[in-house]
PDB file of C-alpha atoms in Angstrom:
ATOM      1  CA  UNK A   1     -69.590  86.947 120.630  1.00  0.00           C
ATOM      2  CA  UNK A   2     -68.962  84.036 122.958  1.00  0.00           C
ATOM      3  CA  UNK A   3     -71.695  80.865 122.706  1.00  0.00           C
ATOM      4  CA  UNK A   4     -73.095  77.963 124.393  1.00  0.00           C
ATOM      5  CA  UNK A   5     -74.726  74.625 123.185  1.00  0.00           C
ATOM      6  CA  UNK A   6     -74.209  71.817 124.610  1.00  0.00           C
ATOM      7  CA  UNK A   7     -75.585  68.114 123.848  1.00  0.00           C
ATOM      8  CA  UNK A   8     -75.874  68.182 120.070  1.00  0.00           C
ATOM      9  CA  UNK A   9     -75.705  64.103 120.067  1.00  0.00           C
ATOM     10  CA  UNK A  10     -74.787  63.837 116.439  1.00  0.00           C
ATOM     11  CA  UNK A  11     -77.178  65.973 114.403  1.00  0.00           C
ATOM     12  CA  UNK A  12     -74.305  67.807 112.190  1.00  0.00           C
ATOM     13  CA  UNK A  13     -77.348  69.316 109.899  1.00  0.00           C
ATOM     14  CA  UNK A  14     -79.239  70.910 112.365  1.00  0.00           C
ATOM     15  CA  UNK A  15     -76.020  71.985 114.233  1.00  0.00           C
ATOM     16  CA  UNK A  16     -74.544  73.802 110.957  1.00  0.00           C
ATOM     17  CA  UNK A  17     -77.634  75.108 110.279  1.00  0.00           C
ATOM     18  CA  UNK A  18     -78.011  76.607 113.647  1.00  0.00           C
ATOM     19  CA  UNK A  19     -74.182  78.193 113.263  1.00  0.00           C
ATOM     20  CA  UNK A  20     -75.642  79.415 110.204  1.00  0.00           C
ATOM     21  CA  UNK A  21     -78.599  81.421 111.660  1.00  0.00           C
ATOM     22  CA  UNK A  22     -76.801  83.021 114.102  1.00  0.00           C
ATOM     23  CA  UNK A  23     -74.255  83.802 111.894  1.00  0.00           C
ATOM     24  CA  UNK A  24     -71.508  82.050 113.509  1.00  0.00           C
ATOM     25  CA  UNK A  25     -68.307  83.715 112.043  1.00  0.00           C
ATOM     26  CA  UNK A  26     -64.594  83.725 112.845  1.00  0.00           C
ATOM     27  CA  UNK A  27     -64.402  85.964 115.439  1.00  0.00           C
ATOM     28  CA  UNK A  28     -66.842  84.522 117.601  1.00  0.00           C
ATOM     29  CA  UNK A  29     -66.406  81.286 120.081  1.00  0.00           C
ATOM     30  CA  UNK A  30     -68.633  78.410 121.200  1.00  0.00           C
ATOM     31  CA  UNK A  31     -68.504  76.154 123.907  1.00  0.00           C
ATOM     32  CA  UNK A  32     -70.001  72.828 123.432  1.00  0.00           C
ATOM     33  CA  UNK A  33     -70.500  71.926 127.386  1.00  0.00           C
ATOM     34  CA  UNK A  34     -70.421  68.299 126.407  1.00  0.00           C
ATOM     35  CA  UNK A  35     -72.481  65.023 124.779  1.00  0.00           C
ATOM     36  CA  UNK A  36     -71.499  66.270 120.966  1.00  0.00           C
ATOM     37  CA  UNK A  37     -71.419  62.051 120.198  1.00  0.00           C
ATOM     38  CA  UNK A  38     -74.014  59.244 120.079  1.00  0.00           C
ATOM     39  CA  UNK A  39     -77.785  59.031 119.589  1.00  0.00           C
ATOM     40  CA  UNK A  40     -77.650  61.344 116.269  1.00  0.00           C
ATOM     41  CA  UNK A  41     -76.873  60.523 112.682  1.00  0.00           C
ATOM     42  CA  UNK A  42     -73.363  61.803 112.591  1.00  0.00           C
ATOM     43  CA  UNK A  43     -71.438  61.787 115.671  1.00  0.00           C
ATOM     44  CA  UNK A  44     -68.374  61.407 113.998  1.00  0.00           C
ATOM     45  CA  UNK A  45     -68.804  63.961 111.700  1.00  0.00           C
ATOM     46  CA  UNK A  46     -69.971  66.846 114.552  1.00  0.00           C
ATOM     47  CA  UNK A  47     -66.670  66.295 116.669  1.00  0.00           C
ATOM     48  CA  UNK A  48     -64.543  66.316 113.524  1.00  0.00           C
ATOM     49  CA  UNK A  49     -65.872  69.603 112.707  1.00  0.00           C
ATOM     50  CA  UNK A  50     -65.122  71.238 116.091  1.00  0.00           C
ATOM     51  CA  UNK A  51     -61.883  69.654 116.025  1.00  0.00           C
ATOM     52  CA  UNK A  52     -60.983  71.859 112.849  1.00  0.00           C
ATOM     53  CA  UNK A  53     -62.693  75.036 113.707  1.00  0.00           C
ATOM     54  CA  UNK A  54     -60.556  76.881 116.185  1.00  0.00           C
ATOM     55  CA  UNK A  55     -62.940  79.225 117.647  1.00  0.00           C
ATOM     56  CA  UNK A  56     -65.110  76.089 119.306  1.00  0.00           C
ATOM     57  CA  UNK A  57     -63.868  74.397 122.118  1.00  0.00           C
ATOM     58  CA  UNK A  58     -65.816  70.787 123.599  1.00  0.00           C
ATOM     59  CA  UNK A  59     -65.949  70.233 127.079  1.00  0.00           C
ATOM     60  CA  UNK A  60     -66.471  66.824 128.253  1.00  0.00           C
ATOM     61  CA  UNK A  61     -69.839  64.888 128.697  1.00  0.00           C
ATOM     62  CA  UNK A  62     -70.731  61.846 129.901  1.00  0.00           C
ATOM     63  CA  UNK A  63     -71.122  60.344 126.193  1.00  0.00           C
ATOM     64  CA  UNK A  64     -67.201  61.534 125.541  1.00  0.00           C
ATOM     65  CA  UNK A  65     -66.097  59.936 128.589  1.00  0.00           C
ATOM     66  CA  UNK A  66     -67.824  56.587 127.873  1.00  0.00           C
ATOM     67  CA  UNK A  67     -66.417  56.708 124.231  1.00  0.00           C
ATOM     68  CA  UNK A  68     -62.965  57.174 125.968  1.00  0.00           C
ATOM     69  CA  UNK A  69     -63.787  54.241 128.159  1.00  0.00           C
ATOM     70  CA  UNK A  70     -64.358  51.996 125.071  1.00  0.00           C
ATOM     71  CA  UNK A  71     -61.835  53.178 122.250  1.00  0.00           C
ATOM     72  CA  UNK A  72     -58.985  54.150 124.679  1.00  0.00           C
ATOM     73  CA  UNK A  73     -58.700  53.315 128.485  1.00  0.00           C
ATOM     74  CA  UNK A  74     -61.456  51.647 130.961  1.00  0.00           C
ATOM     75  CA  UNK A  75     -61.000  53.898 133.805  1.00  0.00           C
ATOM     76  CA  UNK A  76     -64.894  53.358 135.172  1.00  0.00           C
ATOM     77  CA  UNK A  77     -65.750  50.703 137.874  1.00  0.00           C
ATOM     78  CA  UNK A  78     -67.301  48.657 135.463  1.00  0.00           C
ATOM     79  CA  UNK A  79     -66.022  45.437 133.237  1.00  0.00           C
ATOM     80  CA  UNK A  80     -65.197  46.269 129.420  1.00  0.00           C
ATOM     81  CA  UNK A  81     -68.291  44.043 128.336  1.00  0.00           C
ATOM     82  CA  UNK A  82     -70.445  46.275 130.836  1.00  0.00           C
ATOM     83  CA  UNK A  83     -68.535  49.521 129.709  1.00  0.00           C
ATOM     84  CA  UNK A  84     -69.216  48.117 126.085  1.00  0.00           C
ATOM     85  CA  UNK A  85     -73.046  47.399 126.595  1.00  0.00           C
ATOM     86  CA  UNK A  86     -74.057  50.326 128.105  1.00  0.00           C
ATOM     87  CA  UNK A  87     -72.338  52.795 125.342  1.00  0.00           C
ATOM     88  CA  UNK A  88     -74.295  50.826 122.994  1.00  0.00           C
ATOM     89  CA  UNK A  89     -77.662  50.913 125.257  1.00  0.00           C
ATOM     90  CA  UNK A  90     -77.586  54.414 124.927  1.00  0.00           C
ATOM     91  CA  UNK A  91     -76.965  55.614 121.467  1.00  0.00           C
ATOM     92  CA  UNK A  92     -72.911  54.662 120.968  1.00  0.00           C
ATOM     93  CA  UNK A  93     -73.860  52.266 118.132  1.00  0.00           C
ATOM     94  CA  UNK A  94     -73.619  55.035 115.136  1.00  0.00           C
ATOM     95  CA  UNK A  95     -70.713  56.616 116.940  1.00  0.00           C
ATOM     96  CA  UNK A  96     -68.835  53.439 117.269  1.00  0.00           C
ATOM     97  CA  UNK A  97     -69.364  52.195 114.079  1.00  0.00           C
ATOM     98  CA  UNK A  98     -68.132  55.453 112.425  1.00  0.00           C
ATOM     99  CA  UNK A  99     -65.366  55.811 114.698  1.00  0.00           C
ATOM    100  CA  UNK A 100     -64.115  52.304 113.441  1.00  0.00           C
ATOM    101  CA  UNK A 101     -64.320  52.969 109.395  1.00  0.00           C
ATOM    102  CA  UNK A 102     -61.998  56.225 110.507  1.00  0.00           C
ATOM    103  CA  UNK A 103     -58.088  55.040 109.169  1.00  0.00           C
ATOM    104  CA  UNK A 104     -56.241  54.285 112.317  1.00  0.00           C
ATOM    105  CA  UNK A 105     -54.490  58.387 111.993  1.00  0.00           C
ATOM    106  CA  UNK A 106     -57.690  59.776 112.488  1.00  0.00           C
ATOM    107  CA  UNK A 107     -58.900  57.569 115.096  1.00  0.00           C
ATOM    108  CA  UNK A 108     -55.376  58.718 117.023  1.00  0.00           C
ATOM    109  CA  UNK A 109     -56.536  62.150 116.588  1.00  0.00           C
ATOM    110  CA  UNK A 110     -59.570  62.135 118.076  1.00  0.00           C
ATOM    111  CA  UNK A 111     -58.263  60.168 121.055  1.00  0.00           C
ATOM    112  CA  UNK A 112     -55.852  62.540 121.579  1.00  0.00           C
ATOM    113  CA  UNK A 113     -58.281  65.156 121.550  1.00  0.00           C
ATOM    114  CA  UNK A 114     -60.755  64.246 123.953  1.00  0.00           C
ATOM    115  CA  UNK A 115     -58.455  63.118 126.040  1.00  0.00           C
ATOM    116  CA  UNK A 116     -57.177  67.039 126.622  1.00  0.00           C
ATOM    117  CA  UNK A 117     -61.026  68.262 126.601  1.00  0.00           C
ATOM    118  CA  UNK A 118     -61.026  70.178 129.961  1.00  0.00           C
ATOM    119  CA  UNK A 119     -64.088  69.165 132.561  1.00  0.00           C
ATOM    120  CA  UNK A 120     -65.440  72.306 133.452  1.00  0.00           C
ATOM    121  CA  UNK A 121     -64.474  75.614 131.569  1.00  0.00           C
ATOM    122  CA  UNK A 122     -64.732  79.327 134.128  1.00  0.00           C
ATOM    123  CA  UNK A 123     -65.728  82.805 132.365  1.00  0.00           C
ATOM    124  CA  UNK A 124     -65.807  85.398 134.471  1.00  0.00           C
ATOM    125  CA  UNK A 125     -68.514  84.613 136.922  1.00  0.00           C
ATOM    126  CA  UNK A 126     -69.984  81.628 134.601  1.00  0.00           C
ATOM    127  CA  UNK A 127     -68.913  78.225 135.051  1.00  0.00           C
ATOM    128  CA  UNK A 128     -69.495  75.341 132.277  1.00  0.00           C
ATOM    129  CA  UNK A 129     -69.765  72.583 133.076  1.00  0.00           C
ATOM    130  CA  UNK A 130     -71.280  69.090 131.777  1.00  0.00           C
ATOM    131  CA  UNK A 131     -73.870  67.794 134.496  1.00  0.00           C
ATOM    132  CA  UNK A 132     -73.667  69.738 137.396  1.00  0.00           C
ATOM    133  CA  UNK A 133     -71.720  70.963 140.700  1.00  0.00           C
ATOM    134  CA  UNK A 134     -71.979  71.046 144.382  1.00  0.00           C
ATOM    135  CA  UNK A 135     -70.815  73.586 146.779  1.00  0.00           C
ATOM    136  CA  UNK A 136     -72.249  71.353 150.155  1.00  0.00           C
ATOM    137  CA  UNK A 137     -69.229  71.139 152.544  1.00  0.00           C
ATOM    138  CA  UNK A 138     -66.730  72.925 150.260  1.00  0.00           C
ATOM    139  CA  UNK A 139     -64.856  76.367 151.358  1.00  0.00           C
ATOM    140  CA  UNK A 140     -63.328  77.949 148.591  1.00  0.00           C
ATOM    141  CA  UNK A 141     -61.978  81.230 147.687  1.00  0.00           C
ATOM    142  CA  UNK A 142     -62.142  81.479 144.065  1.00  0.00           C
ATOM    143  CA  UNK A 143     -64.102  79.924 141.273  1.00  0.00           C
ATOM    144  CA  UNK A 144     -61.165  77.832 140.814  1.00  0.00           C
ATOM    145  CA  UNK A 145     -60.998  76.754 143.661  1.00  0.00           C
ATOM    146  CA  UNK A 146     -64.454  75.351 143.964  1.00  0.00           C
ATOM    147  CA  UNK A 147     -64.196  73.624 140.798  1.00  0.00           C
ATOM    148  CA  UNK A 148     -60.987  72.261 141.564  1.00  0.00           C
ATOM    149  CA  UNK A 149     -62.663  70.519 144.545  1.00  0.00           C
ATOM    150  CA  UNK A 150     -65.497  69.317 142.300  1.00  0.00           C
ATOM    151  CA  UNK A 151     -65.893  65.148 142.066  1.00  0.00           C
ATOM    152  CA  UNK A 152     -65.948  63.631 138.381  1.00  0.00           C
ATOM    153  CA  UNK A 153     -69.287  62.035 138.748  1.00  0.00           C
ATOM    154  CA  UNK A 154     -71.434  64.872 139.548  1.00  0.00           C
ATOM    155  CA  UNK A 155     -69.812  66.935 136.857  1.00  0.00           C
ATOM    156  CA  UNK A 156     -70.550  64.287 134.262  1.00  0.00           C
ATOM    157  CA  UNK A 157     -73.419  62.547 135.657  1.00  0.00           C
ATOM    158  CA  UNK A 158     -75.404  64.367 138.693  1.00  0.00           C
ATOM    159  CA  UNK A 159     -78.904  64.752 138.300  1.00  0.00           C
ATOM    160  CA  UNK A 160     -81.583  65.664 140.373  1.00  0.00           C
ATOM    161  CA  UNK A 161     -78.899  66.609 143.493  1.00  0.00           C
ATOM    162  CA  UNK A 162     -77.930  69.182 141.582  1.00  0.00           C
ATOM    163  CA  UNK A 163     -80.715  71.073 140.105  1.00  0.00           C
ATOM    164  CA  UNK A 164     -83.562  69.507 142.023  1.00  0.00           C
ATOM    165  CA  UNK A 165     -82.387  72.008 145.316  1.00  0.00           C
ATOM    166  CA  UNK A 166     -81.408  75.605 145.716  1.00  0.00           C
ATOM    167  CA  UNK A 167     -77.578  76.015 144.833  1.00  0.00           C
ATOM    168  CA  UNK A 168     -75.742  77.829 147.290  1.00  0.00           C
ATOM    169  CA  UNK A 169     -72.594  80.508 146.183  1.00  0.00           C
ATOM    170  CA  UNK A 170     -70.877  82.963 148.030  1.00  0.00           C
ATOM    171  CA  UNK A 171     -71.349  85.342 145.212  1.00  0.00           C
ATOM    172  CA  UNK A 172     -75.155  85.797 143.710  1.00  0.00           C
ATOM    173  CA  UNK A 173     -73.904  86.525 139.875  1.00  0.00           C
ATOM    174  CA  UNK A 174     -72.326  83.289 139.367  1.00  0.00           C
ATOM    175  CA  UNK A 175     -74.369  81.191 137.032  1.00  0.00           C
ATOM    176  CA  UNK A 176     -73.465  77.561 136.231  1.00  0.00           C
ATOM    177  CA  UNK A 177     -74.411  76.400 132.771  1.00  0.00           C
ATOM    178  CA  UNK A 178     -74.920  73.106 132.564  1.00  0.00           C
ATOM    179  CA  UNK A 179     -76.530  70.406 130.131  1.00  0.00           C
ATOM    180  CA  UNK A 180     -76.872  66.387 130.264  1.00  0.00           C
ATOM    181  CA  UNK A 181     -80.305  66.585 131.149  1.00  0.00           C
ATOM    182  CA  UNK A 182     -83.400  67.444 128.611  1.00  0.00           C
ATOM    183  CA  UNK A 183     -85.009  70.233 130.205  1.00  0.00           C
ATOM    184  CA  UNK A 184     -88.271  68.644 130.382  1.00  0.00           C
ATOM    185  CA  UNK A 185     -87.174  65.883 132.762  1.00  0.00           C
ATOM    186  CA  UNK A 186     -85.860  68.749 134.827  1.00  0.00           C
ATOM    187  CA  UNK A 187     -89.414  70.760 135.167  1.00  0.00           C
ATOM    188  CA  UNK A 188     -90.602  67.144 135.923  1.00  0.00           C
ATOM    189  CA  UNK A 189     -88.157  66.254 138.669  1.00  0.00           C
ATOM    190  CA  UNK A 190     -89.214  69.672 140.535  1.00  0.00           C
ATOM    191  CA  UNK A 191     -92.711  69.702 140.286  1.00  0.00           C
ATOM    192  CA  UNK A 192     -92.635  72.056 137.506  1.00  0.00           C
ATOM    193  CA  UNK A 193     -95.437  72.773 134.492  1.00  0.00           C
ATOM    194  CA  UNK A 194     -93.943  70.546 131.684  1.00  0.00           C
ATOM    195  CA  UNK A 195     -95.300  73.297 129.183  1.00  0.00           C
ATOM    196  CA  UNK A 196     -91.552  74.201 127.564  1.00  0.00           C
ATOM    197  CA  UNK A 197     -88.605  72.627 126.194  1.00  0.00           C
ATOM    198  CA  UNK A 198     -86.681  75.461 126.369  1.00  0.00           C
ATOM    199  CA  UNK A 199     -83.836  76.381 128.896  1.00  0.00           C
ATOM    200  CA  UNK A 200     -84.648  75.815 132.285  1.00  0.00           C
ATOM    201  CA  UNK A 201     -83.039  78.359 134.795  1.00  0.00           C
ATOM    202  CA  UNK A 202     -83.287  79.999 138.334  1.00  0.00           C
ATOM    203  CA  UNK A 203     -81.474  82.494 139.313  1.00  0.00           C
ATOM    204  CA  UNK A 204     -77.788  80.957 139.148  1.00  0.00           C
ATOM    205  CA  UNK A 205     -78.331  77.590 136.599  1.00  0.00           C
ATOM    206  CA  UNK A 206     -79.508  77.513 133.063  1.00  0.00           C
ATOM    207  CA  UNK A 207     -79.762  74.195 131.514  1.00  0.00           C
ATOM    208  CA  UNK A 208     -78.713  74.202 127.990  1.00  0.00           C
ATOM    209  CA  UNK A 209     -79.874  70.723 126.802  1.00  0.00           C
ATOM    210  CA  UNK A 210     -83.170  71.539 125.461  1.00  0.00           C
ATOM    211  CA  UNK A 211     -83.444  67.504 123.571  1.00  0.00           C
ATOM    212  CA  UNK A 212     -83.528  67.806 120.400  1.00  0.00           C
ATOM    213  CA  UNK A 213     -82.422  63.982 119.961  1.00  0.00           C
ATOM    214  CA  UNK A 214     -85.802  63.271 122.069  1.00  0.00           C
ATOM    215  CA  UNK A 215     -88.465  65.930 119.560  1.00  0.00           C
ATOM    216  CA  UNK A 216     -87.135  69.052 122.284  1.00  0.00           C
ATOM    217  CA  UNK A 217     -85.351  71.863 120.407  1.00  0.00           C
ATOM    218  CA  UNK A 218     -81.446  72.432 119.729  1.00  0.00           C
ATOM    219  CA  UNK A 219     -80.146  75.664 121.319  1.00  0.00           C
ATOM    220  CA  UNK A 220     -76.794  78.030 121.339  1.00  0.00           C
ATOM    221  CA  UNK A 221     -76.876  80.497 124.082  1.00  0.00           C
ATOM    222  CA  UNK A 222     -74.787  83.976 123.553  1.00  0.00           C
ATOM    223  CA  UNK A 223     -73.207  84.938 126.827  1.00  0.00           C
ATOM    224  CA  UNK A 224     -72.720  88.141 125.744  1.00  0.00           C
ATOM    225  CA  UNK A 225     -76.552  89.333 125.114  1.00  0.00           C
ATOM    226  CA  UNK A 226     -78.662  86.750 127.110  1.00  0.00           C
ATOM    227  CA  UNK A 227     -80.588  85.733 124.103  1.00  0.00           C
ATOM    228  CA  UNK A 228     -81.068  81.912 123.316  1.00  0.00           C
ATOM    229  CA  UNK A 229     -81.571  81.083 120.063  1.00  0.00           C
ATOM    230  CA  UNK A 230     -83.405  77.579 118.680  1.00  0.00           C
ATOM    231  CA  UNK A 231     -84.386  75.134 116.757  1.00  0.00           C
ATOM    232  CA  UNK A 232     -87.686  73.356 116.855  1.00  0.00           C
ATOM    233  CA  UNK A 233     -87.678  69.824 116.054  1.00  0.00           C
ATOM    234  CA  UNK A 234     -90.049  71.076 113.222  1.00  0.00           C
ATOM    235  CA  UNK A 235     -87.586  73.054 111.472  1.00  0.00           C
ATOM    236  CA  UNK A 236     -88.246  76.292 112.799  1.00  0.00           C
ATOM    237  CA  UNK A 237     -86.034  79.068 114.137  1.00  0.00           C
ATOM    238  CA  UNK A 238     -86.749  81.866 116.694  1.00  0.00           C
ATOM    239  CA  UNK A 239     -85.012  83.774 119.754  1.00  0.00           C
ATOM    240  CA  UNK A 240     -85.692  84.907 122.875  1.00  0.00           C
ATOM    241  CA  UNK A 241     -83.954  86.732 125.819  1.00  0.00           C
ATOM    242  CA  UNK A 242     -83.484  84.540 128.326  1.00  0.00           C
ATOM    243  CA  UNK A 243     -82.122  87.041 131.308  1.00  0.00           C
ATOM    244  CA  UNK A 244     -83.429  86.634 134.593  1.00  0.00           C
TER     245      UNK A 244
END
């Protein structure tokens, strides 16, 4: 089976236990679409793990990004000090304090990862990607080809451009999975009953950051059955199918 989570912000626990209920095994795959560092416990921890498990592969977040920006190369508009402080503001403390006790090996390793984490990932007519896309003023003849075209900050940063209007593609079985924003903020930015922290989709976006750092629920998506499976902030397990 193939899976999607996406923005497990450091809770290893309650991310193993989730691999464990839906019995995560070898020949299966997940896709972390991003923002597997900062806020939780354990950031460290969670992106050593899917460094050593070969059948997981993390795509990068916004949160990755600004831990490149402090550990290896400022490539952002902003000063170092500014880089620095807002990392911290928003939940880099555990992840850069564990990142320094790492002996200087390790620390090379996980540079070296990240820096080959791809931006977007394309299966079959599903794109991954962190924060979002556009398609206004872009021709394109392939999947490819419109993500080749996409700009870095609205794939690691858009917000309400992206999901707060109808998203136009040539072909009406695409779906873009996206994460970076708790679902709840999304419901709220369209007018939306805020009655669910669940996925929120339409007909060609499901966001998969159902924030669990903020009391939402964790959740890995199967592409291959349309069921989403989660944890509650309580402790609690269930599924659902989630096909439109």
């Amino acid at each position: 089976m193939i899976y999607l989570t996406s923005d497990i912000h450091g809770c290893f626990k309650e991310f193993k236990r989730m691999l464990e209920y839906i019995h995560f095994g070898e020949d299966d795959f997940l896709y972390i679409i991003g923002d597997a560092v900062d806020r939780g416990d354990e950031p460290i921890a969670v992106l050593k793990y899917i460094m050593d498990h070969p059948n997981m592969e993390l795509l990068l977040g916004n949160h990755e990004l600004g831990f490149l920006w402090n550990v290896y190369k400022n490539t952002s508009d902003l000063t170092d000090e500014q880089v620095f402080s807002f990392w911290i503001g928003h939940g880099g403390k555990e992840t850069y304090e564990q990142y320094n006790e790492l002996p200087e090996e390790e620390k090379a390793e996980i540079v070296d990862y990240l820096r080959r984490c791809p931006k977007y990932k394309i299966i079959g007519k599903n794109i991954l990607v962190h924060a979002g896309i556009s398609t206004d003023h872009i021709q394109y003849d392939s999947l490819e080809d419109l993500m080749r075209q996409q700009e870095d900050f609205r794939m690691f940063w858009e917000q309400k451009k992206f999901y707060g209007q109808p998203l136009d593609l040539d072909d009406p079985e695409v779906r873009v999975f996206f994460g970076h924003t708790f679902s709840l903020i999304i419901r709220e930015d369209r007018g939306e009953p805020l009655d669910s922290t669940e996925i929120w989709k339409d007909k060609n976006r499901i966001g998969l950051d159902c924030g669990y750092s903020f009391g939402g629920k964790m959740v890995i998506y199967c592409l291959d059955t349309d069921y989403a499976y989660y944890l509650t902030s309580s402790g609690q397990f269930y599924s659902k199918l989630e096909k439109n």
